[in-house]
N, C-alpha and C. Protein backbone atom coordinates (compact mmCIF):
# COMPACT_ATOMS: atom_id res chain seq x y z
N GLY A 1 -11.03 -18.42 7.70
CA GLY A 1 -11.99 -17.43 6.79
C GLY A 1 -11.66 -15.75 7.22
N THR A 2 -11.80 -15.67 8.79
CA THR A 2 -11.56 -14.43 9.33
C THR A 2 -10.45 -13.35 8.85
N GLN A 3 -9.21 -14.48 8.11
CA GLN A 3 -7.86 -13.73 7.84
C GLN A 3 -8.22 -13.06 6.29
N ALA A 4 -8.61 -14.35 6.32
CA ALA A 4 -8.81 -13.99 4.34
C ALA A 4 -9.87 -12.97 4.03
N HIS A 5 -10.71 -12.76 4.95
CA HIS A 5 -11.74 -11.48 4.87
C HIS A 5 -11.29 -10.41 5.29
N GLY A 6 -10.42 -10.40 6.10
CA GLY A 6 -9.68 -9.17 7.09
C GLY A 6 -8.81 -8.43 5.72
N HIS A 7 -8.25 -9.89 5.38
CA HIS A 7 -6.91 -9.34 3.76
C HIS A 7 -7.57 -8.66 3.06
N ALA A 8 -8.46 -9.10 2.35
CA ALA A 8 -9.48 -8.50 1.17
C ALA A 8 -9.99 -7.36 1.66
N GLN A 9 -10.20 -7.11 3.08
CA GLN A 9 -10.65 -5.35 3.11
C GLN A 9 -9.67 -4.70 3.19
N VAL A 10 -8.31 -4.64 3.85
CA VAL A 10 -7.40 -4.11 3.83
C VAL A 10 -6.95 -3.77 2.43
N PHE A 11 -6.32 -4.85 1.68
CA PHE A 11 -5.74 -4.80 0.47
C PHE A 11 -6.77 -4.86 -0.53
N GLY A 12 -7.88 -5.04 -0.42
CA GLY A 12 -8.79 -4.88 -1.70
C GLY A 12 -9.95 -3.61 -1.59
N TRP A 13 -10.70 -3.20 -0.41
CA TRP A 13 -11.36 -2.23 -0.38
C TRP A 13 -10.58 -1.16 -0.13
N VAL A 14 -9.26 -0.53 0.75
CA VAL A 14 -8.22 0.14 1.03
C VAL A 14 -7.56 0.17 0.05
N GLY A 15 -6.57 -0.91 0.02
CA GLY A 15 -5.37 -0.82 -0.71
C GLY A 15 -5.62 -0.46 -2.34
N LEU A 16 -6.89 -1.31 -3.17
CA LEU A 16 -7.22 -0.94 -4.06
C LEU A 16 -7.54 0.71 -4.55
N PHE A 17 -8.32 1.36 -3.55
CA PHE A 17 -8.65 2.96 -3.12
C PHE A 17 -7.41 3.53 -3.11
N ILE A 18 -6.88 3.20 -2.65
CA ILE A 18 -5.28 4.26 -2.60
C ILE A 18 -4.40 4.31 -3.40
N MET A 19 -4.60 3.00 -4.05
CA MET A 19 -3.74 2.72 -5.37
C MET A 19 -4.47 3.67 -6.77
N GLY A 20 -5.72 3.76 -6.48
CA GLY A 20 -6.17 3.89 -7.41
C GLY A 20 -6.65 5.90 -7.50
N ILE A 21 -6.44 6.09 -6.23
CA ILE A 21 -6.54 7.55 -5.42
C ILE A 21 -4.86 8.26 -5.96
N ALA A 22 -4.03 7.58 -5.80
CA ALA A 22 -2.69 7.66 -6.14
C ALA A 22 -2.13 7.90 -7.58
N TYR A 23 -2.75 6.85 -8.26
CA TYR A 23 -2.58 7.09 -9.76
C TYR A 23 -2.82 8.38 -10.07
N TYR A 24 -4.25 8.59 -10.03
CA TYR A 24 -4.49 9.90 -9.99
C TYR A 24 -4.11 10.97 -9.64
N ALA A 25 -4.21 11.50 -8.26
CA ALA A 25 -3.64 12.53 -7.68
C ALA A 25 -2.36 12.75 -7.54
N VAL A 26 -1.62 11.79 -7.25
CA VAL A 26 -0.16 12.39 -7.35
C VAL A 26 0.27 12.77 -8.50
N THR A 27 0.09 11.61 -9.70
CA THR A 27 0.39 12.47 -11.35
C THR A 27 -0.02 14.01 -11.37
N LYS A 28 -1.08 14.18 -10.81
CA LYS A 28 -1.67 15.22 -10.88
C LYS A 28 -0.84 16.49 -9.94
N PHE A 29 -0.70 15.97 -8.82
CA PHE A 29 0.58 16.74 -7.64
C PHE A 29 1.37 17.38 -8.52
N LYS A 30 2.15 16.50 -9.34
CA LYS A 30 3.45 16.24 -9.79
C LYS A 30 3.93 16.64 -11.05
N ASN A 31 2.24 16.79 -11.80
CA ASN A 31 2.23 17.12 -13.11
C ASN A 31 2.90 16.18 -14.08
N VAL A 32 3.07 14.95 -13.66
CA VAL A 32 3.64 14.01 -14.59
C VAL A 32 2.39 12.90 -15.05
N PRO A 33 2.26 12.79 -16.24
CA PRO A 33 1.36 11.86 -16.54
C PRO A 33 1.78 10.45 -16.40
N ILE A 34 0.72 9.21 -16.46
CA ILE A 34 1.16 8.01 -16.23
C ILE A 34 1.58 7.70 -17.64
N LYS A 35 2.85 7.38 -17.89
CA LYS A 35 3.40 6.86 -19.28
C LYS A 35 2.84 5.52 -19.63
N HIS A 36 2.69 4.43 -18.37
CA HIS A 36 2.67 3.14 -19.28
C HIS A 36 1.36 2.52 -18.17
N PHE A 37 0.09 2.98 -19.18
CA PHE A 37 -1.20 2.81 -18.45
C PHE A 37 -1.29 1.23 -18.34
N LYS A 38 -0.81 0.54 -19.37
CA LYS A 38 -1.02 -1.13 -19.19
C LYS A 38 -0.41 -1.70 -18.00
N LEU A 39 0.58 -0.98 -17.31
CA LEU A 39 1.17 -1.18 -16.22
C LEU A 39 0.02 -1.16 -14.93
N ALA A 40 -0.22 0.17 -15.14
CA ALA A 40 -1.30 0.49 -13.87
C ALA A 40 -2.48 -0.73 -13.81
N PHE A 41 -2.79 -0.77 -14.86
CA PHE A 41 -4.35 -1.66 -15.18
C PHE A 41 -3.80 -3.00 -15.06
N ALA A 42 -2.43 -3.38 -15.19
CA ALA A 42 -1.66 -4.65 -14.60
C ALA A 42 -1.76 -5.00 -13.12
N SER A 43 -1.20 -3.75 -12.89
CA SER A 43 -1.20 -3.53 -11.06
C SER A 43 -2.85 -4.09 -10.50
N PHE A 44 -3.68 -3.19 -11.21
CA PHE A 44 -4.97 -3.51 -10.67
C PHE A 44 -5.23 -5.00 -10.45
N TYR A 45 -5.87 -5.37 -11.54
CA TYR A 45 -5.78 -6.78 -11.95
C TYR A 45 -5.04 -8.03 -11.37
N LEU A 46 -3.66 -7.99 -11.18
CA LEU A 46 -3.20 -8.77 -10.41
C LEU A 46 -3.51 -8.64 -8.88
N MET A 47 -3.77 -7.39 -8.64
CA MET A 47 -4.42 -7.39 -7.06
C MET A 47 -5.43 -7.82 -6.79
N VAL A 48 -6.29 -7.87 -7.51
CA VAL A 48 -7.79 -8.21 -7.73
C VAL A 48 -7.96 -10.16 -7.92
N ALA A 49 -7.04 -10.38 -8.36
CA ALA A 49 -6.70 -11.73 -8.64
C ALA A 49 -6.08 -12.30 -7.40
N GLY A 50 -4.79 -11.79 -7.09
CA GLY A 50 -4.47 -12.40 -5.76
C GLY A 50 -5.39 -12.09 -4.43
N ILE A 51 -6.37 -11.31 -4.32
CA ILE A 51 -7.29 -11.08 -3.28
C ILE A 51 -8.52 -12.18 -3.41
N LEU A 52 -8.86 -12.27 -4.65
CA LEU A 52 -9.80 -13.47 -4.76
C LEU A 52 -9.12 -14.81 -4.45
N LEU A 53 -8.40 -14.98 -5.29
CA LEU A 53 -7.43 -16.02 -4.96
C LEU A 53 -7.36 -16.52 -3.65
N ARG A 54 -6.68 -15.59 -2.78
CA ARG A 54 -6.72 -16.02 -1.11
C ARG A 54 -7.68 -15.85 -0.44
N SER A 55 -8.67 -14.87 -1.17
CA SER A 55 -9.84 -15.56 -0.25
C SER A 55 -10.41 -16.99 -0.42
N ILE A 56 -10.19 -17.29 -1.65
CA ILE A 56 -11.23 -18.91 -1.68
C ILE A 56 -10.07 -19.98 -1.30
N THR A 57 -8.83 -19.59 -1.38
CA THR A 57 -7.84 -20.66 -1.02
C THR A 57 -7.10 -20.97 0.20
N GLN A 58 -7.50 -19.68 1.09
CA GLN A 58 -6.47 -19.59 2.57
C GLN A 58 -7.49 -20.37 3.69
N PRO A 59 -8.80 -20.68 3.25
CA PRO A 59 -9.45 -21.60 4.37
C PRO A 59 -8.80 -23.08 4.00
N LEU A 60 -8.60 -23.61 2.74
CA LEU A 60 -8.28 -24.61 2.50
C LEU A 60 -6.30 -25.14 2.01
N ALA A 61 -6.06 -24.16 2.68
CA ALA A 61 -4.47 -23.83 2.56
C ALA A 61 -3.56 -24.93 3.01
N ASP A 62 -4.42 -25.62 3.87
CA ASP A 62 -3.59 -26.90 4.44
C ASP A 62 -3.11 -28.36 3.03
N GLN A 63 -3.94 -28.01 2.19
CA GLN A 63 -4.07 -28.79 1.24
C GLN A 63 -3.18 -28.54 0.24
N THR A 64 -2.23 -28.96 -0.68
CA THR A 64 -0.87 -28.88 -1.21
C THR A 64 -1.63 -27.76 -2.31
N LEU A 65 -2.08 -28.01 -3.15
CA LEU A 65 -2.81 -27.32 -4.23
C LEU A 65 -3.48 -25.74 -4.02
N PHE A 66 -4.40 -26.14 -2.71
CA PHE A 66 -4.51 -24.63 -2.56
C PHE A 66 -3.45 -23.93 -1.72
N GLY A 67 -2.58 -24.46 -1.20
CA GLY A 67 -1.56 -24.07 -0.52
C GLY A 67 -0.76 -23.39 -1.54
N PHE A 68 -0.38 -23.83 -2.67
CA PHE A 68 0.53 -23.67 -3.34
C PHE A 68 -0.22 -22.42 -4.05
N ILE A 69 -1.93 -22.45 -4.37
CA ILE A 69 -2.70 -21.23 -5.04
C ILE A 69 -2.61 -19.69 -4.22
N ASN A 70 -2.79 -20.31 -2.88
CA ASN A 70 -2.51 -18.92 -1.84
C ASN A 70 -1.30 -18.52 -1.79
N VAL A 71 -0.18 -18.98 -1.74
CA VAL A 71 1.15 -18.51 -1.82
C VAL A 71 1.28 -17.81 -3.09
N SER A 72 0.57 -18.20 -4.63
CA SER A 72 0.59 -17.72 -5.55
C SER A 72 0.06 -16.26 -5.67
N SER A 73 -1.31 -16.06 -4.98
CA SER A 73 -1.72 -15.06 -4.31
C SER A 73 -1.26 -13.72 -4.03
N GLY A 74 -0.04 -14.55 -3.06
CA GLY A 74 0.78 -13.43 -2.68
C GLY A 74 1.73 -13.05 -3.39
N VAL A 75 2.36 -13.57 -4.23
CA VAL A 75 2.95 -13.39 -5.17
C VAL A 75 2.49 -12.27 -6.45
N MET A 76 1.26 -12.39 -6.63
CA MET A 76 0.17 -11.78 -7.52
C MET A 76 0.25 -10.12 -6.89
N GLU A 77 0.06 -10.28 -5.58
CA GLU A 77 -0.38 -8.78 -4.86
C GLU A 77 1.24 -8.14 -4.83
N LEU A 78 2.49 -8.61 -4.51
CA LEU A 78 3.67 -8.31 -4.43
C LEU A 78 3.90 -7.93 -6.01
N VAL A 79 3.68 -8.43 -7.04
CA VAL A 79 3.97 -7.86 -8.50
C VAL A 79 3.25 -6.43 -8.57
N SER A 80 1.98 -6.68 -8.33
CA SER A 80 1.20 -5.69 -8.21
C SER A 80 1.73 -4.28 -7.53
N VAL A 81 2.11 -4.52 -6.07
CA VAL A 81 2.28 -3.17 -5.68
C VAL A 81 3.87 -3.01 -6.08
N LEU A 82 4.79 -4.13 -6.60
CA LEU A 82 5.85 -3.61 -7.18
C LEU A 82 5.40 -2.66 -8.34
N ILE A 83 4.73 -3.22 -9.00
CA ILE A 83 4.52 -2.06 -10.27
C ILE A 83 3.87 -0.73 -9.98
N PHE A 84 3.01 -0.63 -8.81
CA PHE A 84 2.44 0.99 -8.26
C PHE A 84 3.67 1.80 -7.76
N THR A 85 4.27 0.93 -7.20
CA THR A 85 5.58 1.61 -6.55
C THR A 85 6.59 2.03 -7.29
N GLY A 86 7.00 1.08 -8.67
CA GLY A 86 7.53 1.77 -9.83
C GLY A 86 7.01 3.18 -10.68
N ILE A 87 5.95 2.88 -10.63
CA ILE A 87 4.94 4.00 -11.29
C ILE A 87 4.96 5.22 -10.52
N MET A 88 4.93 5.03 -9.31
CA MET A 88 4.72 6.21 -8.27
C MET A 88 6.29 6.77 -7.93
N ILE A 89 7.17 5.99 -8.23
CA ILE A 89 8.26 6.67 -7.85
C ILE A 89 9.04 7.30 -9.14
N ARG A 90 8.97 6.81 -10.53
CA ARG A 90 8.71 7.72 -11.44
C ARG A 90 8.36 8.76 -11.75
N THR A 91 6.78 8.64 -11.16
CA THR A 91 6.01 10.25 -11.04
C THR A 91 7.15 10.91 -10.26
N PHE A 92 7.43 10.50 -9.03
CA PHE A 92 8.46 11.75 -8.37
C PHE A 92 9.64 12.13 -8.76
N ARG A 93 10.38 11.08 -9.57
CA ARG A 93 11.47 11.22 -9.75
C ARG A 93 11.21 12.34 -11.42
N LEU A 94 10.53 12.11 -12.20
CA LEU A 94 10.10 12.78 -13.46
C LEU A 94 9.72 14.63 -13.20
N SER A 95 9.29 14.43 -11.99
CA SER A 95 8.26 16.01 -11.70
C SER A 95 9.44 17.22 -11.74
N GLU A 96 9.18 18.05 -12.33
CA GLU A 96 10.01 19.35 -12.37
C GLU A 96 9.54 20.21 -11.14
N TYR A 97 8.70 19.71 -10.39
CA TYR A 97 8.12 20.41 -9.08
C TYR A 97 8.75 20.17 -7.83
N LYS A 98 9.36 21.17 -6.99
CA LYS A 98 10.44 20.60 -5.77
C LYS A 98 9.62 19.75 -5.23
N GLN A 99 10.22 18.96 -4.17
CA GLN A 99 9.84 17.96 -3.11
C GLN A 99 9.22 18.53 -1.92
N ASP A 100 7.65 18.49 -1.75
CA ASP A 100 6.99 19.17 -1.02
C ASP A 100 7.03 18.45 0.58
N PHE A 101 7.03 19.00 1.47
CA PHE A 101 6.93 18.70 3.19
C PHE A 101 5.98 17.49 2.95
N TYR A 102 4.58 17.10 2.34
CA TYR A 102 3.73 16.49 2.57
C TYR A 102 4.26 15.16 1.84
N GLU A 103 5.02 15.15 1.07
CA GLU A 103 5.09 13.92 -0.12
C GLU A 103 5.81 12.74 1.07
N LYS A 104 6.86 13.15 2.32
CA LYS A 104 7.61 12.30 2.81
C LYS A 104 6.38 10.74 3.05
N TYR A 105 5.29 11.75 3.78
CA TYR A 105 4.20 10.83 4.22
C TYR A 105 3.63 9.75 2.74
N ILE A 106 3.84 10.03 1.88
CA ILE A 106 3.12 9.59 0.70
C ILE A 106 3.79 8.12 0.67
N LEU A 107 5.85 8.76 0.72
CA LEU A 107 6.43 7.94 -0.03
C LEU A 107 6.56 6.81 1.36
N ALA A 108 6.70 7.10 2.16
CA ALA A 108 6.64 6.30 3.43
C ALA A 108 5.62 5.19 3.35
N SER A 109 4.18 5.63 2.90
CA SER A 109 3.23 4.93 2.73
C SER A 109 3.21 4.07 1.73
N ILE A 110 4.20 4.16 0.75
CA ILE A 110 4.09 3.35 -0.58
C ILE A 110 5.34 2.24 0.17
N VAL A 111 6.20 2.78 0.44
CA VAL A 111 7.69 2.15 0.80
C VAL A 111 7.18 0.89 1.86
N LEU A 112 5.90 1.05 2.64
CA LEU A 112 5.64 0.14 3.93
C LEU A 112 4.34 -0.57 3.15
N PHE A 113 3.70 -0.27 2.11
CA PHE A 113 3.09 -1.15 1.53
C PHE A 113 3.51 -2.24 0.92
N VAL A 114 4.66 -2.02 0.69
CA VAL A 114 5.92 -3.08 -0.40
C VAL A 114 6.18 -4.28 1.18
N VAL A 115 6.65 -3.35 1.78
CA VAL A 115 7.25 -4.41 3.09
C VAL A 115 6.10 -4.75 3.51
N VAL A 116 4.80 -4.46 3.80
CA VAL A 116 3.61 -5.22 4.37
C VAL A 116 3.19 -6.62 3.24
N VAL A 117 3.23 -6.20 1.87
CA VAL A 117 3.19 -7.31 1.02
C VAL A 117 4.05 -8.15 1.11
N GLY A 118 5.63 -7.81 1.09
CA GLY A 118 6.19 -8.66 1.26
C GLY A 118 6.52 -9.55 2.46
N MET A 119 5.92 -8.87 3.69
CA MET A 119 5.72 -9.76 5.05
C MET A 119 4.86 -10.82 4.51
N ASN A 120 3.77 -9.99 4.14
CA ASN A 120 2.70 -11.37 3.53
C ASN A 120 3.16 -12.24 2.96
N LEU A 121 3.99 -12.26 1.83
CA LEU A 121 4.15 -13.53 1.01
C LEU A 121 5.22 -14.38 2.14
N VAL A 122 5.73 -13.90 3.03
CA VAL A 122 6.46 -14.58 3.85
C VAL A 122 5.69 -15.31 4.26
N MET A 123 4.94 -15.06 5.26
CA MET A 123 4.03 -15.35 5.86
C MET A 123 2.99 -16.58 5.34
N LEU A 124 2.81 -15.99 4.20
CA LEU A 124 1.74 -17.49 3.20
C LEU A 124 2.72 -18.56 2.83
N ILE A 125 4.17 -18.42 2.63
CA ILE A 125 5.31 -19.58 2.05
C ILE A 125 5.46 -20.26 3.59
N GLN A 126 5.17 -19.78 4.69
CA GLN A 126 5.32 -20.24 6.23
C GLN A 126 4.28 -21.23 6.53
N MET A 127 2.76 -20.54 5.68
CA MET A 127 1.85 -21.41 6.01
C MET A 127 1.72 -22.55 5.35
N PHE A 128 2.22 -22.40 3.93
CA PHE A 128 2.24 -23.57 2.97
C PHE A 128 3.51 -24.45 3.57
N THR A 129 4.40 -24.22 4.10
CA THR A 129 5.37 -25.34 4.44
C THR A 129 5.02 -25.76 5.67
N GLN A 130 3.88 -25.16 6.46
CA GLN A 130 3.28 -25.65 7.86
C GLN A 130 2.34 -26.52 7.82
N ARG A 131 1.61 -26.50 6.18
CA ARG A 131 -0.13 -26.62 5.65
C ARG A 131 -0.81 -26.17 6.82
N ALA A 132 -0.65 -25.14 6.94
CA ALA A 132 -1.67 -24.10 7.92
C ALA A 132 -2.59 -23.37 7.13
N THR A 133 -3.82 -22.90 7.68
CA THR A 133 -5.14 -22.00 6.97
C THR A 133 -4.89 -20.76 7.34
N ILE A 134 -4.29 -20.59 8.68
CA ILE A 134 -4.14 -18.80 9.05
C ILE A 134 -2.52 -18.61 9.32
N LEU A 135 -2.41 -17.44 9.71
CA LEU A 135 -0.82 -16.58 9.27
C LEU A 135 -0.80 -16.80 10.97
N PRO A 136 0.37 -17.04 11.23
CA PRO A 136 0.82 -17.34 12.57
C PRO A 136 0.66 -15.57 13.53
N GLN A 137 0.41 -16.08 14.78
CA GLN A 137 0.83 -14.60 15.79
C GLN A 137 2.09 -14.71 16.52
N PRO A 138 2.74 -13.50 16.62
CA PRO A 138 2.09 -12.13 16.40
C PRO A 138 2.36 -11.69 14.94
N TYR A 139 2.85 -12.71 14.00
CA TYR A 139 2.98 -11.90 12.51
C TYR A 139 1.97 -11.32 12.25
N ASN A 140 0.85 -11.66 12.48
CA ASN A 140 -0.39 -11.17 11.90
C ASN A 140 -0.86 -9.89 12.15
N ASN A 141 -0.44 -9.64 13.64
CA ASN A 141 -0.53 -8.71 14.69
C ASN A 141 0.41 -7.26 13.99
N ALA A 142 1.72 -7.45 13.71
CA ALA A 142 2.67 -7.05 13.29
C ALA A 142 2.33 -6.60 11.62
N ILE A 143 1.56 -7.38 10.86
CA ILE A 143 1.42 -7.23 9.38
C ILE A 143 -0.15 -5.99 9.54
N LEU A 144 -0.73 -6.18 10.68
CA LEU A 144 -1.78 -5.53 10.14
C LEU A 144 -1.55 -4.02 11.05
N HIS A 145 -0.52 -4.30 12.01
CA HIS A 145 -0.19 -2.75 12.66
C HIS A 145 0.33 -2.28 11.40
N LEU A 146 1.58 -2.59 10.65
CA LEU A 146 1.87 -1.82 9.21
C LEU A 146 0.80 -1.57 8.32
N GLU A 147 -0.12 -2.50 8.26
CA GLU A 147 -1.05 -2.04 7.51
C GLU A 147 -1.64 -0.84 7.41
N VAL A 148 -2.33 -0.83 8.72
CA VAL A 148 -3.35 0.23 9.30
C VAL A 148 -2.64 1.60 9.32
N PHE A 149 -1.26 1.15 10.45
CA PHE A 149 -0.52 2.50 11.00
C PHE A 149 0.27 3.22 10.03
N GLY A 150 0.72 2.41 9.28
CA GLY A 150 2.34 2.27 8.42
C GLY A 150 1.55 2.86 6.81
N PHE A 151 1.19 1.92 6.14
CA PHE A 151 0.73 2.07 5.00
C PHE A 151 -0.44 3.13 4.70
N ILE A 152 -1.73 2.81 5.62
CA ILE A 152 -3.00 3.62 5.09
C ILE A 152 -2.55 4.78 5.98
N THR A 153 -2.47 4.86 7.07
CA THR A 153 -2.64 6.15 7.83
C THR A 153 -1.53 7.11 7.38
N ASN A 154 -0.23 6.75 7.24
CA ASN A 154 0.95 7.93 6.35
C ASN A 154 0.44 8.23 5.01
N MET A 155 -0.64 7.40 4.34
CA MET A 155 -1.05 7.90 2.97
C MET A 155 -2.03 9.03 3.02
N ILE A 156 -2.98 8.63 4.34
CA ILE A 156 -4.44 9.59 4.62
C ILE A 156 -3.45 10.85 4.89
N MET A 157 -2.59 10.92 5.77
CA MET A 157 -1.67 12.25 6.22
C MET A 157 -1.54 12.87 5.35
N GLY A 158 -0.64 12.32 4.40
CA GLY A 158 0.06 13.10 3.33
C GLY A 158 -1.05 13.39 2.48
N PHE A 159 -2.10 12.90 1.95
CA PHE A 159 -3.01 13.46 0.91
C PHE A 159 -4.08 14.95 1.79
N SER A 160 -3.98 14.33 3.40
CA SER A 160 -4.79 15.56 4.22
C SER A 160 -3.89 16.44 4.46
N LEU A 161 -2.70 16.66 4.28
CA LEU A 161 -1.93 17.55 4.31
C LEU A 161 -1.74 18.67 3.26
N ARG A 162 -1.91 17.79 2.16
CA ARG A 162 -2.11 18.47 0.59
C ARG A 162 -3.18 18.97 0.31
N ILE A 163 -4.41 18.30 0.87
CA ILE A 163 -5.65 18.57 -0.14
C ILE A 163 -6.63 19.66 0.90
N LEU A 164 -6.68 18.92 2.38
CA LEU A 164 -7.43 19.61 3.22
C LEU A 164 -7.47 21.13 3.33
N PRO A 165 -6.50 21.74 3.29
CA PRO A 165 -6.43 23.05 3.63
C PRO A 165 -6.77 23.99 2.51
N ASN A 166 -6.55 23.57 1.21
CA ASN A 166 -7.16 23.89 -0.04
C ASN A 166 -8.71 23.79 -0.37
N PHE A 167 -9.11 22.68 0.49
CA PHE A 167 -10.86 22.54 0.13
C PHE A 167 -11.67 23.23 0.96
N MET A 168 -10.80 23.12 2.21
CA MET A 168 -11.67 23.53 3.50
C MET A 168 -11.47 25.45 3.34
N GLY A 169 -10.57 25.65 2.65
CA GLY A 169 -9.89 27.16 3.12
C GLY A 169 -9.39 27.71 4.35
N LEU A 170 -8.07 26.43 4.72
CA LEU A 170 -7.45 26.48 6.11
C LEU A 170 -6.14 26.83 5.66
N LYS A 171 -5.71 27.58 6.82
CA LYS A 171 -4.31 28.02 6.36
C LYS A 171 -3.34 26.85 6.16
N GLN A 172 -2.47 26.80 5.23
CA GLN A 172 -1.69 25.96 5.13
C GLN A 172 -0.96 25.38 6.13
N PRO A 173 -0.80 24.02 6.57
CA PRO A 173 -0.11 23.28 7.61
C PRO A 173 1.55 24.02 7.84
N ASN A 174 1.67 23.92 8.99
CA ASN A 174 3.15 24.36 9.22
C ASN A 174 4.34 23.23 9.19
N GLU A 175 5.07 23.45 7.99
CA GLU A 175 5.69 22.17 7.29
C GLU A 175 6.82 22.12 8.57
N LYS A 176 7.02 22.48 9.04
CA LYS A 176 8.19 22.03 10.21
C LYS A 176 7.50 21.27 11.17
N LEU A 177 6.59 21.29 11.77
CA LEU A 177 5.32 20.50 12.71
C LEU A 177 5.43 19.59 11.87
N ALA A 178 4.64 19.85 10.73
CA ALA A 178 4.51 18.39 9.70
C ALA A 178 5.63 17.43 9.45
N THR A 179 6.51 17.84 9.65
CA THR A 179 7.94 17.17 9.05
C THR A 179 8.15 16.45 10.49
N GLN A 180 7.86 17.18 11.29
CA GLN A 180 8.63 16.44 13.16
C GLN A 180 7.46 15.59 13.45
N ALA A 181 6.23 15.74 13.18
CA ALA A 181 5.11 14.87 13.46
C ALA A 181 5.65 13.54 12.32
N PHE A 182 6.17 13.74 11.17
CA PHE A 182 6.13 12.49 10.26
C PHE A 182 7.14 11.74 10.92
N PHE A 183 8.12 12.25 11.70
CA PHE A 183 9.16 11.41 12.32
C PHE A 183 8.78 10.81 13.57
N ILE A 184 7.82 11.25 14.67
CA ILE A 184 7.48 10.92 15.36
C ILE A 184 6.36 10.02 15.28
N PHE A 185 5.91 10.22 14.72
CA PHE A 185 4.38 8.90 14.03
C PHE A 185 5.41 7.37 13.70
N ASN A 186 6.00 7.51 12.80
CA ASN A 186 6.80 6.25 12.04
C ASN A 186 7.82 5.82 13.39
N PHE A 187 8.26 6.76 13.82
CA PHE A 187 8.96 5.90 15.32
C PHE A 187 7.98 5.56 15.83
N GLY A 188 7.17 6.16 16.35
CA GLY A 188 5.86 4.93 17.17
C GLY A 188 5.03 3.85 16.13
N VAL A 189 5.19 3.99 14.88
CA VAL A 189 4.77 2.73 14.30
C VAL A 189 5.62 1.62 14.33
N PHE A 190 7.08 2.07 14.33
CA PHE A 190 7.82 0.82 14.35
C PHE A 190 8.14 0.50 15.74
């Protein structure tokens, strides 16, 4: 129950928030409208369905049917994140604006979101084969670490570098230092 609750918090509360903000703000930053709204909505519904199914079935995943549904929830989340990633990559590729220094944080976040969701699915499959109800350690800790520091923190830092100076009337960040910080931070994450 605790892992399912934590998963719902990270993927549901934070993950959906980041996806929604990125769908809105990144398209504005890059001046590229979302072309496939139905896919964006599908990514939302798939993520919500995956999270709800995981919350219900993980505590019962030692039973074959619930274990299978638990794995299916991970597939839904992966498809959701792949749709999100495709839309974000399309947005960056179609933009006529030059790539800005803060974007590497956002792109790293998106890549690590895919990695985390992929790792999550692998662990759900392992749970299914072992008839377990919890993700094994230390894999759970690795997933949590990449979720918080790789996916979430990279996105926060990218948006902060882009938005906070403008909102707060601060001078623009030093691009060289921000780039150095990006590599040092992500080396530390790994």
